[in-house]
PDB file of C-alpha atoms in Angstrom:
ATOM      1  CA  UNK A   1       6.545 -57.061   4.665  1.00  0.00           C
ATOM      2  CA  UNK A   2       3.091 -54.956   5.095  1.00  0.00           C
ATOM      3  CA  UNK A   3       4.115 -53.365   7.925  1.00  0.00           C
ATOM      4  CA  UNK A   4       7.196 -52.212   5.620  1.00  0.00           C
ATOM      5  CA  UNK A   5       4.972 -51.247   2.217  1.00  0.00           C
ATOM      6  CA  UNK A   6       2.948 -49.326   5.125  1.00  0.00           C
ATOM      7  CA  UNK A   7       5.577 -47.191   6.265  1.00  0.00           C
ATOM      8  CA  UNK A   8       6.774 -46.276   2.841  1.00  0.00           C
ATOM      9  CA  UNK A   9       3.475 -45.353   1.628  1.00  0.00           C
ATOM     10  CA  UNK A  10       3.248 -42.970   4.545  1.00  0.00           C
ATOM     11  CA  UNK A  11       6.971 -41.615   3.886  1.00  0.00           C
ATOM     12  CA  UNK A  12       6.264 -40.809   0.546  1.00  0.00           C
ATOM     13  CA  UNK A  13       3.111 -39.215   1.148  1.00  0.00           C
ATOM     14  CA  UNK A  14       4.272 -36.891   3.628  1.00  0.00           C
ATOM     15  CA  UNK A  15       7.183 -35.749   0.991  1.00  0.00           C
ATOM     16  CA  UNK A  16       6.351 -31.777   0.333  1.00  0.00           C
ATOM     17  CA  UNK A  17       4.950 -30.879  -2.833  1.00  0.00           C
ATOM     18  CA  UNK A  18       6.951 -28.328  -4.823  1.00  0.00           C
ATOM     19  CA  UNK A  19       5.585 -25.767  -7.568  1.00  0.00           C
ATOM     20  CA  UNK A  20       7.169 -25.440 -10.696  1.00  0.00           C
ATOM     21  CA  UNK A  21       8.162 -21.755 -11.585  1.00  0.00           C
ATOM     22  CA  UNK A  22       6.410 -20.813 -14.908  1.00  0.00           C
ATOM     23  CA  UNK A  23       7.774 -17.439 -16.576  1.00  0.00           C
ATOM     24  CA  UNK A  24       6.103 -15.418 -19.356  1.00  0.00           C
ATOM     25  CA  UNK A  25       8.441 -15.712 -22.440  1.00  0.00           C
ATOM     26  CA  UNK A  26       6.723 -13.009 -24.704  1.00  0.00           C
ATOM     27  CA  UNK A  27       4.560 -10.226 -24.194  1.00  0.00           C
ATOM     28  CA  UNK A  28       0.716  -9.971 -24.701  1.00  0.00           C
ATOM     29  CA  UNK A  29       0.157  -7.931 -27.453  1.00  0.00           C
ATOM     30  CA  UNK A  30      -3.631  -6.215 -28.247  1.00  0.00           C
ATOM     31  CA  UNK A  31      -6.414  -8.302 -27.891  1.00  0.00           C
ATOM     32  CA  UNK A  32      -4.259 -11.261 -26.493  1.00  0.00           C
ATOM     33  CA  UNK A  33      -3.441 -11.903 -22.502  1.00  0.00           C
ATOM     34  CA  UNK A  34      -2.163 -15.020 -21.062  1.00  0.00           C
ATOM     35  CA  UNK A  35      -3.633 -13.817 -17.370  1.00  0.00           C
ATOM     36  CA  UNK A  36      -6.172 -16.693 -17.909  1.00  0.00           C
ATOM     37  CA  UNK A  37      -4.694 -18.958 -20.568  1.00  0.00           C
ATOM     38  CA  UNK A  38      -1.219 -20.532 -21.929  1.00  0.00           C
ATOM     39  CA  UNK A  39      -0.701 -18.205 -25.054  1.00  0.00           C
ATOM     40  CA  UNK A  40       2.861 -16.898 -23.565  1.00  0.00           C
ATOM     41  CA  UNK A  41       3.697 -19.055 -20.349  1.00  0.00           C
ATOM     42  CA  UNK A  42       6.961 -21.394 -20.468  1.00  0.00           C
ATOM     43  CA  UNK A  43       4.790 -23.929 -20.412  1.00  0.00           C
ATOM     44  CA  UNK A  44       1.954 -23.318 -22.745  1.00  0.00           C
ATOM     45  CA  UNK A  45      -1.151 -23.997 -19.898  1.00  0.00           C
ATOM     46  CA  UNK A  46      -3.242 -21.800 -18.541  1.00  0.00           C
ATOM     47  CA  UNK A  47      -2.257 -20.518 -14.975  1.00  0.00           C
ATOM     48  CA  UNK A  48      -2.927 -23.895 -12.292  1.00  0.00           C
ATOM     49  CA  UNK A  49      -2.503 -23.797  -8.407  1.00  0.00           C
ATOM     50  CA  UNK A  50      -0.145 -26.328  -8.954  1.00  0.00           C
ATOM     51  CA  UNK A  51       2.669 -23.643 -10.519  1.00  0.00           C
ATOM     52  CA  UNK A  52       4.209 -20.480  -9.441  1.00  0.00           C
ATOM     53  CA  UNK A  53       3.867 -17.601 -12.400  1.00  0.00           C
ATOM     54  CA  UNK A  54       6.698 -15.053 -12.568  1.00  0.00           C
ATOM     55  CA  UNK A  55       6.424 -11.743 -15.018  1.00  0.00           C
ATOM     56  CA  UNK A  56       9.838 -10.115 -15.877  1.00  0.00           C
ATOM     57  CA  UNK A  57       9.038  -8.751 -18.905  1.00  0.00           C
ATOM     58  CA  UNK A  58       6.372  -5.915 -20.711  1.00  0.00           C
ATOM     59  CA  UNK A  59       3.949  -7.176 -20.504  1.00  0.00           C
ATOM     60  CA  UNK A  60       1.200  -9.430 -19.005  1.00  0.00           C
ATOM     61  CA  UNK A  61      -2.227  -8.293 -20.037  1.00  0.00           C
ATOM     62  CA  UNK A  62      -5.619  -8.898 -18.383  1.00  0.00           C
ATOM     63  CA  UNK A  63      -8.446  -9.832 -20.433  1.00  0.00           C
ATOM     64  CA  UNK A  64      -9.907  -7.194 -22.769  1.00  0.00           C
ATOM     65  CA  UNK A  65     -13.432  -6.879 -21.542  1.00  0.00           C
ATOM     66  CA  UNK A  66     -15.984  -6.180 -18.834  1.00  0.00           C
ATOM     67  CA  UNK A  67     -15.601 -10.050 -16.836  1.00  0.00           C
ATOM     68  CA  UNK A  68     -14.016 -10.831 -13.327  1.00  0.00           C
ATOM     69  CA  UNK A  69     -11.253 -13.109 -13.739  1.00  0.00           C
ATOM     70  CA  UNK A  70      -9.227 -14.763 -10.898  1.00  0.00           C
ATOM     71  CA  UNK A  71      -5.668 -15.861 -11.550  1.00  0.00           C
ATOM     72  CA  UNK A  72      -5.303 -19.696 -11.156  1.00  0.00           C
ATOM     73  CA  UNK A  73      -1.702 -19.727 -10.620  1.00  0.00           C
ATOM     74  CA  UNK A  74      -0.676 -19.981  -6.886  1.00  0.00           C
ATOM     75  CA  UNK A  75       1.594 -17.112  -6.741  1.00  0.00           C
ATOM     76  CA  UNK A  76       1.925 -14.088  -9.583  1.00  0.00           C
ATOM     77  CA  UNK A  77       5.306 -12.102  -9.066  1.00  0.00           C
ATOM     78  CA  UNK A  78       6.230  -9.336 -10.908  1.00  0.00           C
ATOM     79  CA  UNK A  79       9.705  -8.886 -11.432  1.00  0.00           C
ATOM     80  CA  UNK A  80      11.674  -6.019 -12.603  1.00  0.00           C
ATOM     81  CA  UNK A  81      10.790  -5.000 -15.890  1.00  0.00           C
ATOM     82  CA  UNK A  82       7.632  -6.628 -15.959  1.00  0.00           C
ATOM     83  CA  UNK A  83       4.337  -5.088 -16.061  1.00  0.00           C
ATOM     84  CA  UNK A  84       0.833  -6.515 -15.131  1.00  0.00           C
ATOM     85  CA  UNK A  85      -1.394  -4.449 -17.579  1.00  0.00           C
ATOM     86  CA  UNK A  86      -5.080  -3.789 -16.778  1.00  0.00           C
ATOM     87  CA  UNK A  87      -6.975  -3.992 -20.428  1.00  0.00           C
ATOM     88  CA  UNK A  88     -10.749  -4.784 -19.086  1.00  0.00           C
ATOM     89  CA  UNK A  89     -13.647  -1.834 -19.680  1.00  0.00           C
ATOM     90  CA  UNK A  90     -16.419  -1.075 -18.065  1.00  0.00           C
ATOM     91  CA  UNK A  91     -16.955  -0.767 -13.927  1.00  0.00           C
ATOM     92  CA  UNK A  92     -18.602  -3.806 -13.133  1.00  0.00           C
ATOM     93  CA  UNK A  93     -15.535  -6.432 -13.762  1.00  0.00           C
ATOM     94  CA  UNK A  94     -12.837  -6.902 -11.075  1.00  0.00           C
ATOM     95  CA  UNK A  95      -9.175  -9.093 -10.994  1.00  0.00           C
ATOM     96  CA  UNK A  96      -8.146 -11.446  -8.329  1.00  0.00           C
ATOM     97  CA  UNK A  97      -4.764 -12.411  -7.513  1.00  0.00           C
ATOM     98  CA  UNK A  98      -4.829 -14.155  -4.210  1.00  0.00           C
ATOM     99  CA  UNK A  99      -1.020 -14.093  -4.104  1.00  0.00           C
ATOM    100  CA  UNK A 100       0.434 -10.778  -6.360  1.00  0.00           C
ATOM    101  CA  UNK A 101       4.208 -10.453  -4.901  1.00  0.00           C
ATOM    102  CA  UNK A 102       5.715  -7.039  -6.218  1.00  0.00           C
ATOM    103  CA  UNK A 103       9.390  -7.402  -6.741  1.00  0.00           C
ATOM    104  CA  UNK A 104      10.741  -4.568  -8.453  1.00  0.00           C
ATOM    105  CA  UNK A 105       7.959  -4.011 -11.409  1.00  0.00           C
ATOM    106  CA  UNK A 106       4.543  -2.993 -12.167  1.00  0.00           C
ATOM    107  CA  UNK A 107       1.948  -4.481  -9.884  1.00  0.00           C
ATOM    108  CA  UNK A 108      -0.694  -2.984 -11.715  1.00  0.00           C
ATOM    109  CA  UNK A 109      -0.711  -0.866 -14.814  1.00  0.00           C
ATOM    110  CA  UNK A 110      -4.047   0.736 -15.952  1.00  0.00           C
ATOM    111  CA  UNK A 111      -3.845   1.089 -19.486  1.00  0.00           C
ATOM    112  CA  UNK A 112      -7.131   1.503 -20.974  1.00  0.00           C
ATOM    113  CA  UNK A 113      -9.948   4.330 -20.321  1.00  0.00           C
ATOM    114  CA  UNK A 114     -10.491   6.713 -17.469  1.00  0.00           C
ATOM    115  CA  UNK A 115     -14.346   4.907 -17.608  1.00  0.00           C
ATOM    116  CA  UNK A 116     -12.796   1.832 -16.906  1.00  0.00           C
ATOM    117  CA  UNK A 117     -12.148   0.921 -13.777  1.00  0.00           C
ATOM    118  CA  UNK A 118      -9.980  -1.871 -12.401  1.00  0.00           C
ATOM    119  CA  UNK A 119     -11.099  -3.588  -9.189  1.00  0.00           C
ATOM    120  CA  UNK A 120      -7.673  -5.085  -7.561  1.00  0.00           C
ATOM    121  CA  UNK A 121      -8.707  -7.896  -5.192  1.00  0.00           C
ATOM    122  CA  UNK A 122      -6.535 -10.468  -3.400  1.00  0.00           C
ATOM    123  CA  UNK A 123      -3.416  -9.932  -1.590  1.00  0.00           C
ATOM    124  CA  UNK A 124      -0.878  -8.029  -2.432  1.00  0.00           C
ATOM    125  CA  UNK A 125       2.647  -8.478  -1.332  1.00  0.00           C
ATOM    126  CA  UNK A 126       5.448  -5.859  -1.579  1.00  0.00           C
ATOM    127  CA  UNK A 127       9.000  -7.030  -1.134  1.00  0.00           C
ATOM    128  CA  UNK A 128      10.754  -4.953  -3.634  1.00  0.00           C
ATOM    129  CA  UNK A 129      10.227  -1.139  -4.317  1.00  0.00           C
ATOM    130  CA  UNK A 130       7.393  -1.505  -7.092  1.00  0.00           C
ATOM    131  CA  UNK A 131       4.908   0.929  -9.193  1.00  0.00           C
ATOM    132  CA  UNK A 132       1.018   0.609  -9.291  1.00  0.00           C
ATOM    133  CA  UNK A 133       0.497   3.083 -12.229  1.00  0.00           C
ATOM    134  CA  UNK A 134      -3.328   4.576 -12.275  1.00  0.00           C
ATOM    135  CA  UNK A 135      -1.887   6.048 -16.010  1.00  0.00           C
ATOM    136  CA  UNK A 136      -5.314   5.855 -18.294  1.00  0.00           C
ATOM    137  CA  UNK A 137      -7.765   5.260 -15.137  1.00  0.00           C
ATOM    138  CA  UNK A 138      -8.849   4.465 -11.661  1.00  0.00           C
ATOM    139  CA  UNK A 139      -7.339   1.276  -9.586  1.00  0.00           C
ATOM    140  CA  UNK A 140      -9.827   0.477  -6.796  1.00  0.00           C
ATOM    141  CA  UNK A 141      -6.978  -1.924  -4.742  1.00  0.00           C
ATOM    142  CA  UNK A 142      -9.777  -3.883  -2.477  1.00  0.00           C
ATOM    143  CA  UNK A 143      -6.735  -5.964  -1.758  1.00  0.00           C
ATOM    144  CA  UNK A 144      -4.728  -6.220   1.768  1.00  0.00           C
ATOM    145  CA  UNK A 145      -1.448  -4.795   0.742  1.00  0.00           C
ATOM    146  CA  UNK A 146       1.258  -5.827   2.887  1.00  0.00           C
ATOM    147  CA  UNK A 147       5.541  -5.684   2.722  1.00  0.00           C
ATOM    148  CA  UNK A 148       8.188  -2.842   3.596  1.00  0.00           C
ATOM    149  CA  UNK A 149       9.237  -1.774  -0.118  1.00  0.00           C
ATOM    150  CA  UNK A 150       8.432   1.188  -1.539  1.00  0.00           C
ATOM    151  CA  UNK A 151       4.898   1.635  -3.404  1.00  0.00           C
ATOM    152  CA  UNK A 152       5.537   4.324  -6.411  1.00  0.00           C
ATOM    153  CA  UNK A 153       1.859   5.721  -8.289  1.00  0.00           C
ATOM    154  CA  UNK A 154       4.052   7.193 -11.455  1.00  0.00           C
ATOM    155  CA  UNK A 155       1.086  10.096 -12.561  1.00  0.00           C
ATOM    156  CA  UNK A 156      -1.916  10.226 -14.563  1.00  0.00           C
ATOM    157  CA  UNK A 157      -3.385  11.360 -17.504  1.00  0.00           C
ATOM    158  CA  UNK A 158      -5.789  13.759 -15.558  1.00  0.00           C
ATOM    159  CA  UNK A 159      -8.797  13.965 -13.590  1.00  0.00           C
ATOM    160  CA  UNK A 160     -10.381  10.439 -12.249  1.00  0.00           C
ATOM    161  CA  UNK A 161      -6.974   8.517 -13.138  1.00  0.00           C
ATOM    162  CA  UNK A 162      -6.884   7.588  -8.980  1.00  0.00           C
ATOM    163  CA  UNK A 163      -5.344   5.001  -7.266  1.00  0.00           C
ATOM    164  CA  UNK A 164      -7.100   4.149  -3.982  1.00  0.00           C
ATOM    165  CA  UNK A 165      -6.734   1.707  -1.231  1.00  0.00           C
ATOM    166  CA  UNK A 166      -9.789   0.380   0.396  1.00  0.00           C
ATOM    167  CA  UNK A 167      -8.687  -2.301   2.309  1.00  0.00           C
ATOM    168  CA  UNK A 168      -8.758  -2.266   6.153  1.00  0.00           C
ATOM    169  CA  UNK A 169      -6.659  -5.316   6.521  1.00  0.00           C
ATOM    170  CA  UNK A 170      -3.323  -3.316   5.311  1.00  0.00           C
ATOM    171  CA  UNK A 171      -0.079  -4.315   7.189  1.00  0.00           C
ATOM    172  CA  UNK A 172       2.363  -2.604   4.877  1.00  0.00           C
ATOM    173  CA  UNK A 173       5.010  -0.721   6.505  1.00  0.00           C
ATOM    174  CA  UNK A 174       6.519   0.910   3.261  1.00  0.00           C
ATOM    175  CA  UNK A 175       6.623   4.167   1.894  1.00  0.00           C
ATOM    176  CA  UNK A 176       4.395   5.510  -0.795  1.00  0.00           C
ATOM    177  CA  UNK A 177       5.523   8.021  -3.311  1.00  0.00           C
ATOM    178  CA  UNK A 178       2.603   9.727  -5.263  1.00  0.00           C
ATOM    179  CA  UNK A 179       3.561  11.527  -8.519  1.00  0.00           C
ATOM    180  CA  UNK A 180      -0.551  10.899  -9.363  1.00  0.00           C
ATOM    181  CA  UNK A 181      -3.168  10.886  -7.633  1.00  0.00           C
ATOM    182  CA  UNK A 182      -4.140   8.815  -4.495  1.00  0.00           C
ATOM    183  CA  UNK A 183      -7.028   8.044  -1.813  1.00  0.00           C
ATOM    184  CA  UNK A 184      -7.268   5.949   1.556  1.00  0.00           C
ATOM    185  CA  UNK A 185     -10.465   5.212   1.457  1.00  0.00           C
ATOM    186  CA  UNK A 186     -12.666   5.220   4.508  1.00  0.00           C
ATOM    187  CA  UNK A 187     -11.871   2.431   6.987  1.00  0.00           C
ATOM    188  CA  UNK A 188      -8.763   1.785   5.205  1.00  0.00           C
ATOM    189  CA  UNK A 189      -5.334   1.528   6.924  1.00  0.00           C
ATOM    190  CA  UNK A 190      -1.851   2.636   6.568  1.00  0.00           C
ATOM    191  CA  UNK A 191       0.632   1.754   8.724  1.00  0.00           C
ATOM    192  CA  UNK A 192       3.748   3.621   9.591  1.00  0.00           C
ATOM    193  CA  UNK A 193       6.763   2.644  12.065  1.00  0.00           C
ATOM    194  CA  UNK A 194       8.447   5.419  14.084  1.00  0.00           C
ATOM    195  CA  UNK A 195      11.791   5.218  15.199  1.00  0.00           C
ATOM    196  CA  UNK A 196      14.616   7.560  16.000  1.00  0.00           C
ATOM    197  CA  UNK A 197      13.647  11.016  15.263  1.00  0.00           C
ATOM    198  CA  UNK A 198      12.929  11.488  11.818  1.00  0.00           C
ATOM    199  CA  UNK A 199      13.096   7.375  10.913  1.00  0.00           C
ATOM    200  CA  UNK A 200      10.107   6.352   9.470  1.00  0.00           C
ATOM    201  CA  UNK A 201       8.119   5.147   6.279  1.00  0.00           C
ATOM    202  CA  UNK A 202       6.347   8.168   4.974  1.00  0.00           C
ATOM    203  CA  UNK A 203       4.034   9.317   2.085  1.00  0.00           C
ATOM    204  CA  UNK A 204       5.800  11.554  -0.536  1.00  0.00           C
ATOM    205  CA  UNK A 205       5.783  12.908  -4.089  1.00  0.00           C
ATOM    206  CA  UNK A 206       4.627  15.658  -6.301  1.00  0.00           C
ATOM    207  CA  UNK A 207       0.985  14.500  -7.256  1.00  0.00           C
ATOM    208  CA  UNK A 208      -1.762  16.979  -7.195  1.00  0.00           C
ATOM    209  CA  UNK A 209      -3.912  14.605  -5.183  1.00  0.00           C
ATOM    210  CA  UNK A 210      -3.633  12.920  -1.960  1.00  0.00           C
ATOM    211  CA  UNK A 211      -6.870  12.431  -0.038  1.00  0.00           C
ATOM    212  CA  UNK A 212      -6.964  10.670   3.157  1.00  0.00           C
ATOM    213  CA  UNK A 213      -9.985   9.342   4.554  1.00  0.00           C
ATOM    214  CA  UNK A 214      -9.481   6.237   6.496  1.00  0.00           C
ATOM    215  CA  UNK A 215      -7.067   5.058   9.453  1.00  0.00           C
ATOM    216  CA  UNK A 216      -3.303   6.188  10.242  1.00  0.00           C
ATOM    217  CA  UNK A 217      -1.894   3.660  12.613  1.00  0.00           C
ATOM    218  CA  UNK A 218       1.928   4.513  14.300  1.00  0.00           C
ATOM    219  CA  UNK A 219       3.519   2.314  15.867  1.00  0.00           C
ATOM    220  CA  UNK A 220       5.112   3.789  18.619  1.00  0.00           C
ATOM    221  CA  UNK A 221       6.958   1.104  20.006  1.00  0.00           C
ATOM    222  CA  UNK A 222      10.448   2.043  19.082  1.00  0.00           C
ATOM    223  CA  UNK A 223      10.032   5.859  18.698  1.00  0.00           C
ATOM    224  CA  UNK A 224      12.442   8.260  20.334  1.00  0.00           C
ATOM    225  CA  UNK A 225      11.138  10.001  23.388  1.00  0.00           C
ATOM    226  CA  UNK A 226      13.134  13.338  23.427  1.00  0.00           C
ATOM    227  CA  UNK A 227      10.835  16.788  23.190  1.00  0.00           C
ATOM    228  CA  UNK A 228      11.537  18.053  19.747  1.00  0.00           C
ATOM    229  CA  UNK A 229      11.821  14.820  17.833  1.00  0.00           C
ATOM    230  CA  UNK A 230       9.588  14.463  14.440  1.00  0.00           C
ATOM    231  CA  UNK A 231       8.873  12.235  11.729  1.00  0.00           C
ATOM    232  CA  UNK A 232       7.663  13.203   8.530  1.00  0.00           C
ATOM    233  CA  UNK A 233       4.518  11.302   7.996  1.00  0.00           C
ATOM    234  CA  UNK A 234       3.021  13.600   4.690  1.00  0.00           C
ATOM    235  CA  UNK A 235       5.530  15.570   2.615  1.00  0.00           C
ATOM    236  CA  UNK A 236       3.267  16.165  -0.349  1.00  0.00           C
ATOM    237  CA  UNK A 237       2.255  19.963  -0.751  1.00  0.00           C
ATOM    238  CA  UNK A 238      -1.036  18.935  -1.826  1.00  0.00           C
ATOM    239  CA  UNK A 239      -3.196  16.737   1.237  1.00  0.00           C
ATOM    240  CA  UNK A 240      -6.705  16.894   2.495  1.00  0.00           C
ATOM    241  CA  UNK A 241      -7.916  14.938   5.585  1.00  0.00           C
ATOM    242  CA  UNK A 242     -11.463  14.434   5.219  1.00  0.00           C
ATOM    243  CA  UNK A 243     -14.112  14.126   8.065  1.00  0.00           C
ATOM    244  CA  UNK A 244     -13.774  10.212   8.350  1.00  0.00           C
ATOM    245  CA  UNK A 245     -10.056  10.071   8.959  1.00  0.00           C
ATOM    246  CA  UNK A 246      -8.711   8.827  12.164  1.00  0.00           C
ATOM    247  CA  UNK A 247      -5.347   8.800  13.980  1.00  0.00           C
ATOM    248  CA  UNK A 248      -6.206   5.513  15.682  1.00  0.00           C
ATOM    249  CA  UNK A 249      -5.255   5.217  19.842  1.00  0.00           C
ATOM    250  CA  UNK A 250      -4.982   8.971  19.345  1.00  0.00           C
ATOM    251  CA  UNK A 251      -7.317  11.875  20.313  1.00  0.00           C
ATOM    252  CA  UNK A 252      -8.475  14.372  18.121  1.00  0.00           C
ATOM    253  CA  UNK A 253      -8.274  17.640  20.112  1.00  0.00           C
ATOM    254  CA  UNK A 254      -9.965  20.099  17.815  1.00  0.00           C
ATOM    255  CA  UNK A 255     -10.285  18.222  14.203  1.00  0.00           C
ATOM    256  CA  UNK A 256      -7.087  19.185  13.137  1.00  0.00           C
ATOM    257  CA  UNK A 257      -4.308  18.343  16.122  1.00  0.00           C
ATOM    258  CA  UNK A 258      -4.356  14.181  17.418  1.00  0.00           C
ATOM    259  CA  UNK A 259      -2.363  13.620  20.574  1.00  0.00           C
ATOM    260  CA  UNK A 260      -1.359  10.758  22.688  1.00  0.00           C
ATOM    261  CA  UNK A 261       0.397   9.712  25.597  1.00  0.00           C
ATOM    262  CA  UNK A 262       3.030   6.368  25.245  1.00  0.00           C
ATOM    263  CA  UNK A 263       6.647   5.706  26.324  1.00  0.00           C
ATOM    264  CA  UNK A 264       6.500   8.230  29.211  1.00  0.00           C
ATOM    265  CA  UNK A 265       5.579  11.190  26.577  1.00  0.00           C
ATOM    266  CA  UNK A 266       3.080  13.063  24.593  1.00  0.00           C
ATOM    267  CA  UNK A 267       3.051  12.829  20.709  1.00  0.00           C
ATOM    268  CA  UNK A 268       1.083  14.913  18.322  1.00  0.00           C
ATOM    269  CA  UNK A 269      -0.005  14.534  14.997  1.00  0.00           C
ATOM    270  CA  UNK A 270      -0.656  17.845  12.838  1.00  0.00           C
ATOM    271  CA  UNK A 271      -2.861  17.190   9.483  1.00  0.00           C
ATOM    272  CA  UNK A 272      -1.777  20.877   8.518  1.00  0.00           C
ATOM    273  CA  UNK A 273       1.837  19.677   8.452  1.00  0.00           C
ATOM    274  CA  UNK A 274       2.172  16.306   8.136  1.00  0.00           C
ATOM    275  CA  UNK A 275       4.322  16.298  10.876  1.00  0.00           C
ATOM    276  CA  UNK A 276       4.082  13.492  13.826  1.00  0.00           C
ATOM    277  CA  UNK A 277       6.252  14.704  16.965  1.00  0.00           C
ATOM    278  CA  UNK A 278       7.215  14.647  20.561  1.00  0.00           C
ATOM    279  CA  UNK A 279       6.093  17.420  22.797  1.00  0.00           C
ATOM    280  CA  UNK A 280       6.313  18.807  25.976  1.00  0.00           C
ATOM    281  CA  UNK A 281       3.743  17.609  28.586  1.00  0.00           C
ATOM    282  CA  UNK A 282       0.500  19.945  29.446  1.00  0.00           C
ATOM    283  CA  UNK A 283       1.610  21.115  32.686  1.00  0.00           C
ATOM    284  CA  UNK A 284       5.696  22.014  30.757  1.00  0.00           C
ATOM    285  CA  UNK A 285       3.790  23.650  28.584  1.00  0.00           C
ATOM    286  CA  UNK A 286       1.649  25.517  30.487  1.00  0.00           C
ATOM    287  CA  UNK A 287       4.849  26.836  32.494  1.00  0.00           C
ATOM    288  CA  UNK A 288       6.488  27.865  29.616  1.00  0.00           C
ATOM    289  CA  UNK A 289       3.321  29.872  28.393  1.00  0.00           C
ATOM    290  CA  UNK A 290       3.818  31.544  32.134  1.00  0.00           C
ATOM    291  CA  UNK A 291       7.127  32.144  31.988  1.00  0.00           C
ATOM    292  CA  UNK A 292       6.891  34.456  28.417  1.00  0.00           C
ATOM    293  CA  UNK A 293       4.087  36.208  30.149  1.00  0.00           C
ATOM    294  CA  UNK A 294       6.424  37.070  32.875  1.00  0.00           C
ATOM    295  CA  UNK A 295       9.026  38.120  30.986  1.00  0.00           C
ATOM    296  CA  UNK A 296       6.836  39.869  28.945  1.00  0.00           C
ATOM    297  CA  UNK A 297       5.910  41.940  31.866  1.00  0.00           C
ATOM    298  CA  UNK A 298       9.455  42.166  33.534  1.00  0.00           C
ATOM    299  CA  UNK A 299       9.960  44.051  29.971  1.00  0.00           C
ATOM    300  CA  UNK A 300       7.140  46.323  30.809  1.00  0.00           C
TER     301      UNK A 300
END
């Protein structure tokens, strides 16, 4: 009969634990946010590991002041239609969500001064196309940003209203469109996949700043192999690559042109076009230069 009690105990015990899905019902007005207390959740607690949080409507407000708060919840999504609002002030204060899942809304909204600045930490997960808005101010994202979805900065109000990624532990593989202004901070990384010519993920939009500074990484492992095929990599009219940015696996031939040999052929980045592509090899090249000299003097 002990052996039997025994047994069960251990059955029961290794039964999975499950979270219960908590939603916020109403939105945080001004002065109030339910980021670290019940005010608004279906269940009237503050956030616990022990739940999963899910925002669907405007919106979820951070607390209004200079602290660092972490979320307690173990997962934060963000639903379309809902907004997580940044309300803190100062520089000094940061948010943590170890588990932020964008799916379809507002990751982060900065909606309070240009002199206060929201410091993103945690991970960030995109699996839906979804905004991070640096509207009224700067968003540092320290966080590793990860996902395929599309990444949309809406604007800004002006100067110093800049969304920047400073994490070096980025896997996403989605597109960003900037209508703002954005900056990949030194050491941090993009990611982009190359396929068939002119299949990729890609930076766009119509902001008047895009800065890059950190790490470009392609991954070349399905990209098409023909001379003449090209991928898109920056459309925005308006892109500087400053001193610290890197093309990594690739070499940078004169600060301006990265090249490298995989799958039997030579690709080239060009940071005056945006433009990744396939090219002919040195020695092709150097033949074709030849052969418009020749003709040049067969002309003659």
């Amino acid at each position: 009969m002990m052996k039997k009690i025994c047994v069960l105990a251990l059955a029961l015990l290794a039964v999975p634990a499950f979270s219960d899905v908590i939603t916020l019902t109403a939105p945080d007005t001004l002065g109030q946010s339910s980021f670290n207390s019940g005010l608004h959740w279906s269940d009237g607690q503050p956030p616990s590991a022990a739940n999963d949080y899910v925002v669907s409507i405007a919106q979820l407000r951070t607390p209004a002041d200079g602290g660092s708060y972490v979320f307690g919840g173990n997962s934060l999504t963000i639903n379309t239609g809902g907004i997580l609002m940044y309300k803190g002030t100062g520089t000094a204060g940061s948010i943590t969500v170890n588990n932020l899942i964008g799916n379809g809304g507002s990751v982060i909204d900065h909606r309070n001064g240009v002199g206060d600045v929201c410091n993103l930490y945690g991970n960030i997960s995109i699996i839906a196309d979804s905004v991070m808005y640096a509207k009224q101010g700067p968003i540092n994202v320290y966080a590793a940003i990860s996902g395929s979805a599309k990444i949309t900065n809406t604007g800004s109000d002006g100067a110093g209203r800049t969304l920047t990624f400073y994490s070096s532990a980025n896997t996403f593989t989605g597109s960003i469109v900037n209508n703002g202004r954005f900056v990949l901070a030194d050491d941090a990384v993009l990611r982009f996949v190359i396929g068939a010519s002119g299949v990729n993920n890609s930076i766009s939009g119509t902001g008047p700043q895009n800065d890059f500074n950190g790490d470009f990484i392609f991954d070349l492992s399905g990209a098409g192999t023909n001379v003449g095929d090209s991928w898109t990599i920056v459309s925005t009219s308006a892109k500087t690559f400053g001193s610290t940015f890197n093309v990594v696996g690739f070499t940078d031939v004169d600060g301006l042109i990265w090249k490298k040999y995989a799958n039997g052929v030579f690709y080239q980045f060009d940071e005056s076009t945006g433009v990744l592509s396939v090219i002919p090899e040195p020695a092709s090249m150097m033949l074709l230069g030849l052969g418009g000299l020749l003709s040049v003097f067969r002309k003659r």
